[in-house]
Amino acid sequence: MSDPLLSWRKEFPILAKSTYLVSHSLGAMPQGARQELEEYARLWAERGVRAWAEGWWRMPITVGDRVARLIGAPGGSVVMHPNVSICQSLILSCFEFGGRRNKIVCQDLDFPTVLYVYEAQSRLGARIDTVASEDGMTVPLEKFLAAIDEETLLVPVSHVIFKSAAIQDVPAIVARAHAVGALVVADLYQSAGTVPVDVSGWDVDFATGGSVKWLCGGPGAGYLYVAPRLQRELQPRLTGWMAHARPFAFETGEIAYADDVTRFLHGTPAVSALYAARAGHAIVEAIGVEAIRAKSLRQVELLAELARARGLGVRSPVHPESRGGMLIVDVPHADAVTRELLHREVLVDFRPGAGIRISPHFYTGDDELQRVVEEITTILETGAYHRHERAGAMSF
Ligand SMILES: Cc1ncc(COP(=O)(O)O)c(C=O)c1O
C-alpha cells in the first residue's frame, strides 16, 4: 500500500540510520531545524541588538500563533514558554487558595511534573484531590467527574495519558467542571501533533504542552493557551516585564498587565529554542493532524496485532479510537530489553509501571513496526537483555 507521508522521511536525518519509534518522547529533528538555528545565529551576528525589534521580542507570540492553529485555538491565545512545568505554575499563580473553592482535582496518571506543581500549592492552602487509576492505564470517567464539586477550583487533565496512551474525554470533563464553576487545564503534550485537538470547540480554560514530542520541535518551546474570555481577568504572580503593558517605559512599582495574551509572559524568551521549533511546527501543519491521526490509527493497530501475534503483552486501551499515538508493550525485563533495543538502533523508551513505549509517527514505515516486534522477540528468546540488567544508565 502506498503511503504518501513517507515522502517526509528525507527531511529527518536520523531516520536513515535508526528505527525511530520514540516520538512520544523526542520527535525526530527535521533538517529545517538546523537551518532555522543558522538563521538565528546569522541574525545575532549580523543584526545584533536590532534583532529584538525585528522579530525576536514577539516570537513567544508569533510562534504561539502557529501552535494555536495546531490545537484549534484563535490567534492571540497562545504564548511560548520553556516547558509545561512553567506554564502550569504560571496558571496556578493566577489563583488564591485561601477560600472555600480551593480544590485541585487531578489524577495519579497525570505526568509527575504537573503533580509536583499542584502539590506545592498545598502550602498556599490548596486541597489536592488525586483520583486514582484502578488499572494503571485509565481513570474511570464517572469517578473523576464525581470528584469535581462546588469546592473545585481547577481540574487538570492529560488529554492522552503518558503511561498508557489512553485518550480522556476532555469535553465531558469541561462540561462537568463548568457546571460547578471550576476551570479545566488540559495537558496536550501527548496528543497535539498526533491526535486532533480543539481547545476552542472543547471550551477548555487553559491548555499546556510542548514541542519536544509529536511536534518535532526540540526542547525549550512549551506553550500555554489561555481562553480569550479569561485573559483580562487573570493576574499571574509568576510574571515579569514582558507581561507589562509598557515594558519599555521601565516603570517601577506594581505591574500594569498588558491587556492581551502577552500578560502571560514573564522575562526574556529563549529565542533559539523558538527558532528550532519552527521547522517541526511547519511540517505538522503542512501535513495536517487529521492525516497524521489517520495513519497513526492504522499503524498503532498494526503494531498491536504484531505484538499480540508474538505473544507480547499490550498495556494500552484495546480500541484504536481510545488510544493516542503510542502503544505500551509490556514484557518481562522491559527496562533491560529497551536498553538492548537502543543498542540495536531501535529507539523506544521504558517507563516503570508501564512497559516499553513504542510510537510510529507520520515518517514511520510498516517495516519498522515489524522490526521492533521481531527484535523484542529475539532479545527475549536469546537472553540478550541480560547484559543490561544491572541498572545504572538513566532512562529517557
Ligand atoms: C503529559 C506530559 N506533560 C508534561 C511533560 C513534560 O513537562 P515539562 O515540559 O515541564 O518537562 C511530559 C513529558 O515530558 C508529558 O508526557
Short mmCIF file of C-alpha atoms and ligand atoms in Angstrom, two decimals:
data_model
loop_
_atom_site.label_atom_id
_atom_site.label_comp_id
_atom_site.label_asym_id
_atom_site.label_seq_id
_atom_site.Cartn_x
_atom_site.Cartn_y
_atom_site.Cartn_z
CA MET A 1 0.00 0.00 0.00
CA SER A 2 1.45 3.37 -0.92
CA ASP A 3 1.89 5.83 1.90
CA PRO A 4 2.33 9.45 0.75
CA LEU A 5 3.54 10.56 4.18
CA LEU A 6 6.70 8.51 3.78
CA SER A 7 7.96 11.21 1.40
CA TRP A 8 8.69 13.28 4.54
CA ARG A 9 11.32 10.79 5.68
CA LYS A 10 14.10 12.53 3.79
CA GLU A 11 13.56 15.63 5.95
CA PHE A 12 14.63 13.72 9.06
CA PRO A 13 18.31 12.70 9.03
CA ILE A 14 18.10 10.22 11.91
CA LEU A 15 15.65 8.01 10.00
CA ALA A 16 18.42 6.99 7.60
CA LYS A 17 20.20 5.02 10.29
CA SER A 18 17.74 4.36 13.11
CA THR A 19 14.39 2.73 13.57
CA TYR A 20 12.90 5.78 15.25
CA LEU A 21 9.86 4.84 17.33
CA VAL A 22 10.17 7.31 20.19
CA SER A 23 8.32 10.45 19.05
CA HIS A 24 6.23 10.35 22.25
CA SER A 25 9.49 11.38 23.97
CA LEU A 26 11.62 13.27 21.44
CA GLY A 27 10.35 13.71 17.90
CA ALA A 28 12.98 13.31 15.19
CA MET A 29 14.82 16.50 14.21
CA PRO A 30 13.78 17.92 10.84
CA GLN A 31 16.75 19.22 8.88
CA GLY A 32 14.91 22.54 8.66
CA ALA A 33 15.66 22.97 12.37
CA ARG A 34 19.35 23.26 11.55
CA GLN A 35 18.57 25.99 9.00
CA GLU A 36 16.39 27.83 11.50
CA LEU A 37 19.18 27.75 14.07
CA GLU A 38 21.62 29.03 11.47
CA GLU A 39 19.22 31.88 10.73
CA TYR A 40 19.05 32.66 14.44
CA ALA A 41 22.87 32.75 14.62
CA ARG A 42 23.09 34.90 11.48
CA LEU A 43 20.68 37.49 12.88
CA TRP A 44 22.51 37.58 16.19
CA ALA A 45 25.82 38.01 14.37
CA GLU A 46 24.67 40.48 11.73
CA ARG A 47 21.75 42.39 13.21
CA GLY A 48 22.82 42.29 16.84
CA VAL A 49 20.52 44.08 19.24
CA ARG A 50 18.23 45.17 16.39
CA ALA A 51 17.08 41.55 16.11
CA TRP A 52 14.78 42.11 19.09
CA ALA A 53 12.71 44.72 17.31
CA GLU A 54 12.93 42.81 14.03
CA GLY A 55 11.15 39.76 15.41
CA TRP A 56 12.80 38.16 18.41
CA TRP A 57 10.78 40.05 21.04
CA ARG A 58 7.46 38.96 19.53
CA MET A 59 8.47 35.34 18.97
CA PRO A 60 6.68 33.91 22.02
CA ILE A 61 3.51 35.28 20.37
CA THR A 62 4.26 34.63 16.70
CA VAL A 63 5.38 31.04 17.33
CA GLY A 64 2.42 30.70 19.70
CA ASP A 65 0.08 31.73 16.88
CA ARG A 66 1.26 28.79 14.78
CA VAL A 67 0.85 26.38 17.69
CA ALA A 68 -2.63 27.87 18.13
CA ARG A 69 -3.55 26.65 14.65
CA LEU A 70 -2.42 23.13 15.59
CA ILE A 71 -4.60 22.97 18.71
CA GLY A 72 -7.76 24.68 17.46
CA ALA A 73 -7.09 27.99 19.23
CA PRO A 74 -7.55 31.50 17.85
CA GLY A 75 -4.57 33.78 17.22
CA GLY A 76 -3.56 35.76 20.31
CA SER A 77 -4.36 32.98 22.77
CA VAL A 78 -1.10 31.02 22.95
CA VAL A 79 2.30 32.08 24.35
CA MET A 80 5.53 30.12 24.34
CA HIS A 81 7.47 29.23 27.50
CA PRO A 82 10.37 26.83 28.06
CA ASN A 83 8.28 23.94 29.38
CA VAL A 84 4.98 22.69 30.75
CA SER A 85 6.10 22.98 34.38
CA ILE A 86 6.49 26.74 33.94
CA CYS A 87 3.19 27.03 32.06
CA GLN A 88 1.31 25.17 34.78
CA SER A 89 3.00 27.20 37.51
CA LEU A 90 2.01 30.37 35.70
CA ILE A 91 -1.63 29.25 35.55
CA LEU A 92 -1.66 28.39 39.25
CA SER A 93 -0.11 31.75 40.08
CA CYS A 94 -3.34 33.37 38.84
CA PHE A 95 -5.32 31.92 41.76
CA GLU A 96 -5.68 32.18 45.52
CA PHE A 97 -6.26 29.04 47.55
CA GLY A 98 -7.38 30.54 50.86
CA GLY A 99 -11.14 30.41 50.19
CA ARG A 100 -13.70 27.60 50.18
CA ARG A 101 -13.22 26.92 46.46
CA ASN A 102 -9.65 25.72 46.69
CA LYS A 103 -9.65 22.14 45.45
CA ILE A 104 -7.49 20.89 42.59
CA VAL A 105 -8.88 17.61 41.27
CA CYS A 106 -6.18 15.73 39.39
CA GLN A 107 -5.27 12.13 38.56
CA ASP A 108 -2.44 9.86 39.64
CA LEU A 109 -1.74 9.23 35.94
CA ASP A 110 -1.01 12.88 35.24
CA PHE A 111 2.60 13.46 34.24
CA PRO A 112 4.52 13.74 37.55
CA THR A 113 5.87 17.22 36.85
CA VAL A 114 2.36 18.70 36.94
CA LEU A 115 1.55 16.78 40.13
CA TYR A 116 4.63 18.29 41.78
CA VAL A 117 3.43 21.75 40.79
CA TYR A 118 -0.08 21.08 42.21
CA GLU A 119 1.16 19.51 45.42
CA ALA A 120 3.37 22.54 46.02
CA GLN A 121 0.22 24.71 46.07
CA SER A 122 -0.94 22.94 49.22
CA ARG A 123 1.48 25.24 51.06
CA LEU A 124 -0.77 28.10 49.93
CA GLY A 125 -3.91 26.33 51.14
CA ALA A 126 -4.88 24.31 48.06
CA ARG A 127 -6.51 20.93 48.69
CA ILE A 128 -5.26 18.35 46.22
CA ASP A 129 -7.66 15.53 45.41
CA THR A 130 -5.79 12.95 43.34
CA VAL A 131 -8.18 10.49 41.74
CA ALA A 132 -6.54 7.07 41.46
CA SER A 133 -6.45 4.77 38.48
CA GLU A 134 -7.55 1.21 39.13
CA ASP A 135 -5.74 -0.46 36.24
CA GLY A 136 -2.69 1.80 35.83
CA MET A 137 -3.86 2.74 32.33
CA THR A 138 -7.07 4.74 32.68
CA VAL A 139 -9.01 6.75 35.23
CA PRO A 140 -12.73 5.88 35.18
CA LEU A 141 -14.53 8.94 33.81
CA GLU A 142 -17.50 8.70 36.19
CA LYS A 143 -15.20 8.53 39.19
CA PHE A 144 -13.27 11.57 38.02
CA LEU A 145 -16.41 13.58 37.23
CA ALA A 146 -17.84 12.73 40.65
CA ALA A 147 -14.77 14.20 42.36
CA ILE A 148 -15.37 17.61 40.73
CA ASP A 149 -17.66 19.64 43.00
CA GLU A 150 -18.60 23.19 44.04
CA GLU A 151 -15.38 23.49 46.04
CA THR A 152 -13.24 22.67 43.00
CA LEU A 153 -11.20 25.49 41.55
CA LEU A 154 -9.12 23.68 38.92
CA VAL A 155 -9.33 20.39 37.05
CA PRO A 156 -6.10 19.45 35.29
CA VAL A 157 -6.35 16.60 32.81
CA SER A 158 -3.96 14.88 30.42
CA HIS A 159 -5.70 14.56 27.08
CA VAL A 160 -3.56 11.48 26.41
CA ILE A 161 -2.07 9.66 29.40
CA PHE A 162 1.72 9.35 29.14
CA LYS A 163 1.90 5.86 30.63
CA SER A 164 -0.76 4.14 28.55
CA ALA A 165 -1.74 6.40 25.61
CA ALA A 166 -5.35 6.34 26.84
CA ILE A 167 -7.36 9.27 25.47
CA GLN A 168 -9.52 11.09 28.01
CA ASP A 169 -12.89 12.69 27.31
CA VAL A 170 -11.91 16.34 27.74
CA PRO A 171 -15.30 17.79 26.60
CA ALA A 172 -17.15 15.71 29.22
CA ILE A 173 -14.73 16.90 31.90
CA VAL A 174 -15.14 20.53 30.80
CA ALA A 175 -18.94 20.17 30.90
CA ARG A 176 -18.87 18.86 34.47
CA ALA A 177 -16.28 21.40 35.64
CA HIS A 178 -18.12 24.38 34.16
CA ALA A 179 -21.42 23.17 35.60
CA VAL A 180 -19.96 23.59 39.11
CA GLY A 181 -17.87 26.69 38.36
CA ALA A 182 -14.45 25.03 38.06
CA LEU A 183 -11.83 25.60 35.36
CA VAL A 184 -10.08 22.95 33.24
CA VAL A 185 -6.37 22.82 32.41
CA ALA A 186 -5.70 20.37 29.57
CA ASP A 187 -2.19 18.92 29.19
CA LEU A 188 -1.89 18.31 25.46
CA TYR A 189 1.71 17.14 25.42
CA GLN A 190 0.94 13.56 24.41
CA SER A 191 -1.80 14.46 21.93
CA ALA A 192 -1.12 17.66 19.97
CA GLY A 193 0.52 16.71 16.70
CA THR A 194 -0.82 13.17 16.58
CA VAL A 195 -4.40 13.32 17.90
CA PRO A 196 -6.70 16.16 16.80
CA VAL A 197 -7.15 18.80 19.49
CA ASP A 198 -9.78 21.54 19.55
CA VAL A 199 -9.37 23.75 22.61
CA SER A 200 -11.95 26.26 21.35
CA GLY A 201 -14.55 23.63 20.48
CA TRP A 202 -13.99 21.87 23.80
CA ASP A 203 -14.19 25.21 25.63
CA VAL A 204 -11.24 24.38 27.89
CA ASP A 205 -9.98 27.25 30.00
CA PHE A 206 -6.25 26.58 29.80
CA ALA A 207 -4.02 24.20 27.91
CA THR A 208 -0.33 23.43 28.04
CA GLY A 209 2.06 21.32 26.01
CA GLY A 210 5.42 21.37 24.32
CA SER A 211 7.22 20.91 21.04
CA VAL A 212 9.60 18.14 22.07
CA LYS A 213 7.47 15.15 21.11
CA TRP A 214 4.91 14.91 18.32
CA LEU A 215 5.64 18.42 17.02
CA CYS A 216 9.29 17.55 16.28
CA GLY A 217 10.36 20.93 17.62
CA GLY A 218 13.02 20.06 20.18
CA PRO A 219 13.25 21.21 23.80
CA GLY A 220 12.58 24.70 25.13
CA ALA A 221 9.38 25.52 23.24
CA GLY A 222 6.47 24.79 25.55
CA TYR A 223 3.13 26.53 25.05
CA LEU A 224 0.36 27.97 27.17
CA TYR A 225 -3.18 28.55 25.92
CA VAL A 226 -5.49 30.84 27.86
CA ALA A 227 -9.11 31.10 26.67
CA PRO A 228 -9.65 34.64 25.36
CA ARG A 229 -12.70 35.08 27.62
CA LEU A 230 -10.45 34.72 30.70
CA GLN A 231 -7.38 36.63 29.67
CA ARG A 232 -8.20 40.07 31.03
CA GLU A 233 -9.41 38.91 34.42
CA LEU A 234 -6.30 36.91 35.36
CA GLN A 235 -3.27 38.42 37.07
CA PRO A 236 -0.41 35.91 37.22
CA ARG A 237 2.01 36.22 40.13
CA LEU A 238 4.59 34.42 38.00
CA THR A 239 5.26 37.46 35.88
CA GLY A 240 7.86 39.90 34.58
CA TRP A 241 8.47 42.87 32.37
CA MET A 242 7.28 41.22 29.15
CA ALA A 243 3.82 40.98 30.72
CA HIS A 244 3.71 44.74 31.34
CA ALA A 245 1.51 46.96 29.21
CA ARG A 246 4.54 49.24 28.61
CA PRO A 247 7.69 47.19 29.15
CA PHE A 248 9.98 49.79 27.59
CA ALA A 249 8.74 52.55 29.88
CA PHE A 250 10.60 50.69 32.66
CA GLU A 251 8.06 51.83 35.22
CA THR A 252 8.69 50.78 38.80
CA GLY A 253 6.14 49.56 41.35
CA GLU A 254 3.28 47.15 40.79
CA ILE A 255 2.91 45.71 37.31
CA ALA A 256 0.30 47.13 34.92
CA TYR A 257 -0.58 43.99 32.97
CA ALA A 258 -0.87 44.07 29.21
CA ASP A 259 -4.50 43.59 28.21
CA ASP A 260 -3.86 40.73 25.80
CA VAL A 261 -2.13 37.34 25.90
CA THR A 262 1.26 38.98 26.49
CA ARG A 263 0.25 39.31 30.14
CA PHE A 264 1.08 35.60 30.39
CA LEU A 265 4.74 36.16 29.55
CA HIS A 266 7.45 36.91 32.08
CA GLY A 267 11.12 37.59 31.21
CA THR A 268 13.40 37.41 28.16
CA PRO A 269 12.35 34.50 25.93
CA ALA A 270 14.62 31.60 24.91
CA VAL A 271 14.70 32.70 21.29
CA SER A 272 17.00 29.97 19.96
CA ALA A 273 14.59 27.25 21.12
CA LEU A 274 11.73 29.01 19.34
CA TYR A 275 13.72 29.09 16.11
CA ALA A 276 14.50 25.39 16.44
CA ALA A 277 10.84 24.56 16.96
CA ARG A 278 9.51 26.31 13.89
CA ALA A 279 10.56 23.67 11.36
CA GLY A 280 8.68 20.86 13.12
CA HIS A 281 5.61 23.02 13.64
CA ALA A 282 5.57 23.91 9.95
CA ILE A 283 5.77 20.26 8.86
CA VAL A 284 2.99 19.14 11.20
CA GLU A 285 0.84 22.00 9.96
CA ALA A 286 1.61 21.20 6.31
CA ILE A 287 0.65 17.54 6.72
CA GLY A 288 -2.31 18.24 8.99
CA VAL A 289 -3.05 16.43 12.24
CA GLU A 290 -6.08 14.66 10.70
CA ALA A 291 -3.83 12.92 8.16
CA ILE A 292 -1.28 12.10 10.86
CA ARG A 293 -4.03 10.61 13.02
CA ALA A 294 -5.44 8.51 10.17
CA LYS A 295 -2.03 6.93 9.62
CA SER A 296 -1.37 6.60 13.34
CA LEU A 297 -4.66 4.77 13.92
CA ARG A 298 -3.72 2.22 11.28
CA GLN A 299 -0.11 1.78 12.37
CA VAL A 300 -0.68 1.60 16.13
CA GLU A 301 -3.27 -1.11 15.50
CA LEU A 302 -0.84 -2.92 13.19
CA LEU A 303 1.78 -2.74 15.93
CA ALA A 304 -0.71 -4.12 18.47
CA GLU A 305 -1.58 -7.01 16.14
CA LEU A 306 2.08 -7.82 15.51
CA ALA A 307 2.83 -7.73 19.25
CA ARG A 308 -0.11 -9.94 20.16
CA ALA A 309 0.77 -12.40 17.40
CA ARG A 310 4.19 -12.81 19.08
CA GLY A 311 2.59 -13.25 22.48
CA LEU A 312 3.80 -9.87 23.79
CA GLY A 313 1.62 -8.09 26.34
CA VAL A 314 -0.04 -4.79 25.41
CA ARG A 315 -0.81 -2.23 28.13
CA SER A 316 -2.79 0.37 26.21
CA PRO A 317 -6.54 0.57 25.59
CA VAL A 318 -7.81 -2.10 23.17
CA HIS A 319 -9.92 0.15 20.95
CA PRO A 320 -7.88 2.22 18.47
CA GLU A 321 -10.15 5.26 18.96
CA SER A 322 -9.35 5.22 22.69
CA ARG A 323 -5.58 5.32 22.13
CA GLY A 324 -3.21 8.11 21.20
CA GLY A 325 -0.14 7.69 19.01
CA MET A 326 1.83 5.17 21.04
CA LEU A 327 1.49 1.63 22.27
CA ILE A 328 2.89 0.21 25.50
CA VAL A 329 4.29 -3.27 25.12
CA ASP A 330 4.83 -5.00 28.45
CA VAL A 331 7.32 -7.84 28.54
CA PRO A 332 9.49 -9.29 31.31
CA HIS A 333 12.74 -7.33 31.85
CA ALA A 334 11.28 -4.48 29.78
CA ASP A 335 13.86 -1.95 31.04
CA ALA A 336 16.81 -4.13 30.01
CA VAL A 337 15.11 -5.10 26.75
CA THR A 338 14.73 -1.38 25.97
CA ARG A 339 18.46 -0.80 26.52
CA GLU A 340 19.28 -3.63 24.13
CA LEU A 341 16.87 -2.17 21.56
CA LEU A 342 18.68 1.18 21.78
CA HIS A 343 21.95 -0.66 21.30
CA ARG A 344 20.49 -2.15 18.10
CA GLU A 345 19.44 1.29 16.81
CA VAL A 346 15.77 0.65 17.55
CA LEU A 347 14.84 3.77 19.52
CA VAL A 348 12.00 3.38 22.04
CA ASP A 349 11.75 4.05 25.78
CA PHE A 350 10.70 2.41 29.04
CA ARG A 351 8.52 3.70 31.85
CA PRO A 352 8.23 1.91 35.20
CA GLY A 353 4.76 0.56 35.89
CA ALA A 354 4.03 0.63 32.16
CA GLY A 355 6.50 -1.07 29.84
CA ILE A 356 8.18 -0.29 26.52
CA ARG A 357 6.63 2.74 24.86
CA ILE A 358 6.63 2.47 21.07
CA SER A 359 5.36 5.08 18.61
CA PRO A 360 5.03 5.32 14.89
CA HIS A 361 4.75 8.88 13.57
CA PHE A 362 3.99 10.20 10.10
CA TYR A 363 7.51 9.26 8.96
CA THR A 364 7.34 5.62 10.07
CA GLY A 365 7.24 2.68 7.68
CA ASP A 366 5.30 -0.50 8.44
CA ASP A 367 8.55 -2.47 8.12
CA GLU A 368 9.89 -0.60 11.16
CA LEU A 369 6.98 -1.86 13.25
CA GLN A 370 7.75 -5.40 12.16
CA ARG A 371 11.38 -4.84 13.06
CA VAL A 372 10.73 -3.68 16.62
CA VAL A 373 8.46 -6.62 17.38
CA GLU A 374 10.94 -9.08 15.90
CA GLU A 375 13.85 -7.55 17.82
CA ILE A 376 11.95 -7.70 21.13
CA THR A 377 11.09 -11.33 20.49
CA THR A 378 14.68 -12.22 19.60
CA ILE A 379 16.11 -10.30 22.57
CA LEU A 380 13.80 -12.18 24.93
CA GLU A 381 14.45 -15.57 23.32
CA THR A 382 18.22 -15.21 23.25
CA GLY A 383 18.56 -13.54 26.66
CA ALA A 384 20.43 -10.64 25.03
CA TYR A 385 18.89 -8.29 27.60
CA HIS A 386 20.91 -9.87 30.45
CA ARG A 387 23.89 -7.59 29.98
CA HIS A 388 21.72 -4.55 30.71
CA GLU A 389 20.08 -5.90 33.82
CA ARG A 390 22.28 -4.07 36.26
CA ALA A 391 20.55 -0.70 36.32
CA GLY A 392 22.62 2.42 36.12
CA ALA A 393 22.09 4.44 32.99
CA MET A 394 19.27 6.96 33.00
CA SER A 395 16.10 6.03 31.18
CA PHE A 396 14.97 8.77 28.85
C1 LIG B 1 1.82 14.63 29.51
C2 LIG B 1 3.15 15.31 29.76
N1 LIG B 1 3.17 16.50 30.38
C3 LIG B 1 4.33 17.15 30.61
C4 LIG B 1 5.55 16.60 30.23
C5 LIG B 1 6.85 17.33 30.46
O1 LIG B 1 6.75 18.55 31.13
P1 LIG B 1 7.92 19.64 31.01
O2 LIG B 1 7.72 20.35 29.71
O3 LIG B 1 7.73 20.54 32.18
O4 LIG B 1 9.24 18.92 31.04
C6 LIG B 1 5.55 15.35 29.59
C7 LIG B 1 6.78 14.67 29.13
O5 LIG B 1 7.88 15.02 29.10
C8 LIG B 1 4.32 14.69 29.35
O6 LIG B 1 4.29 13.49 28.75
#
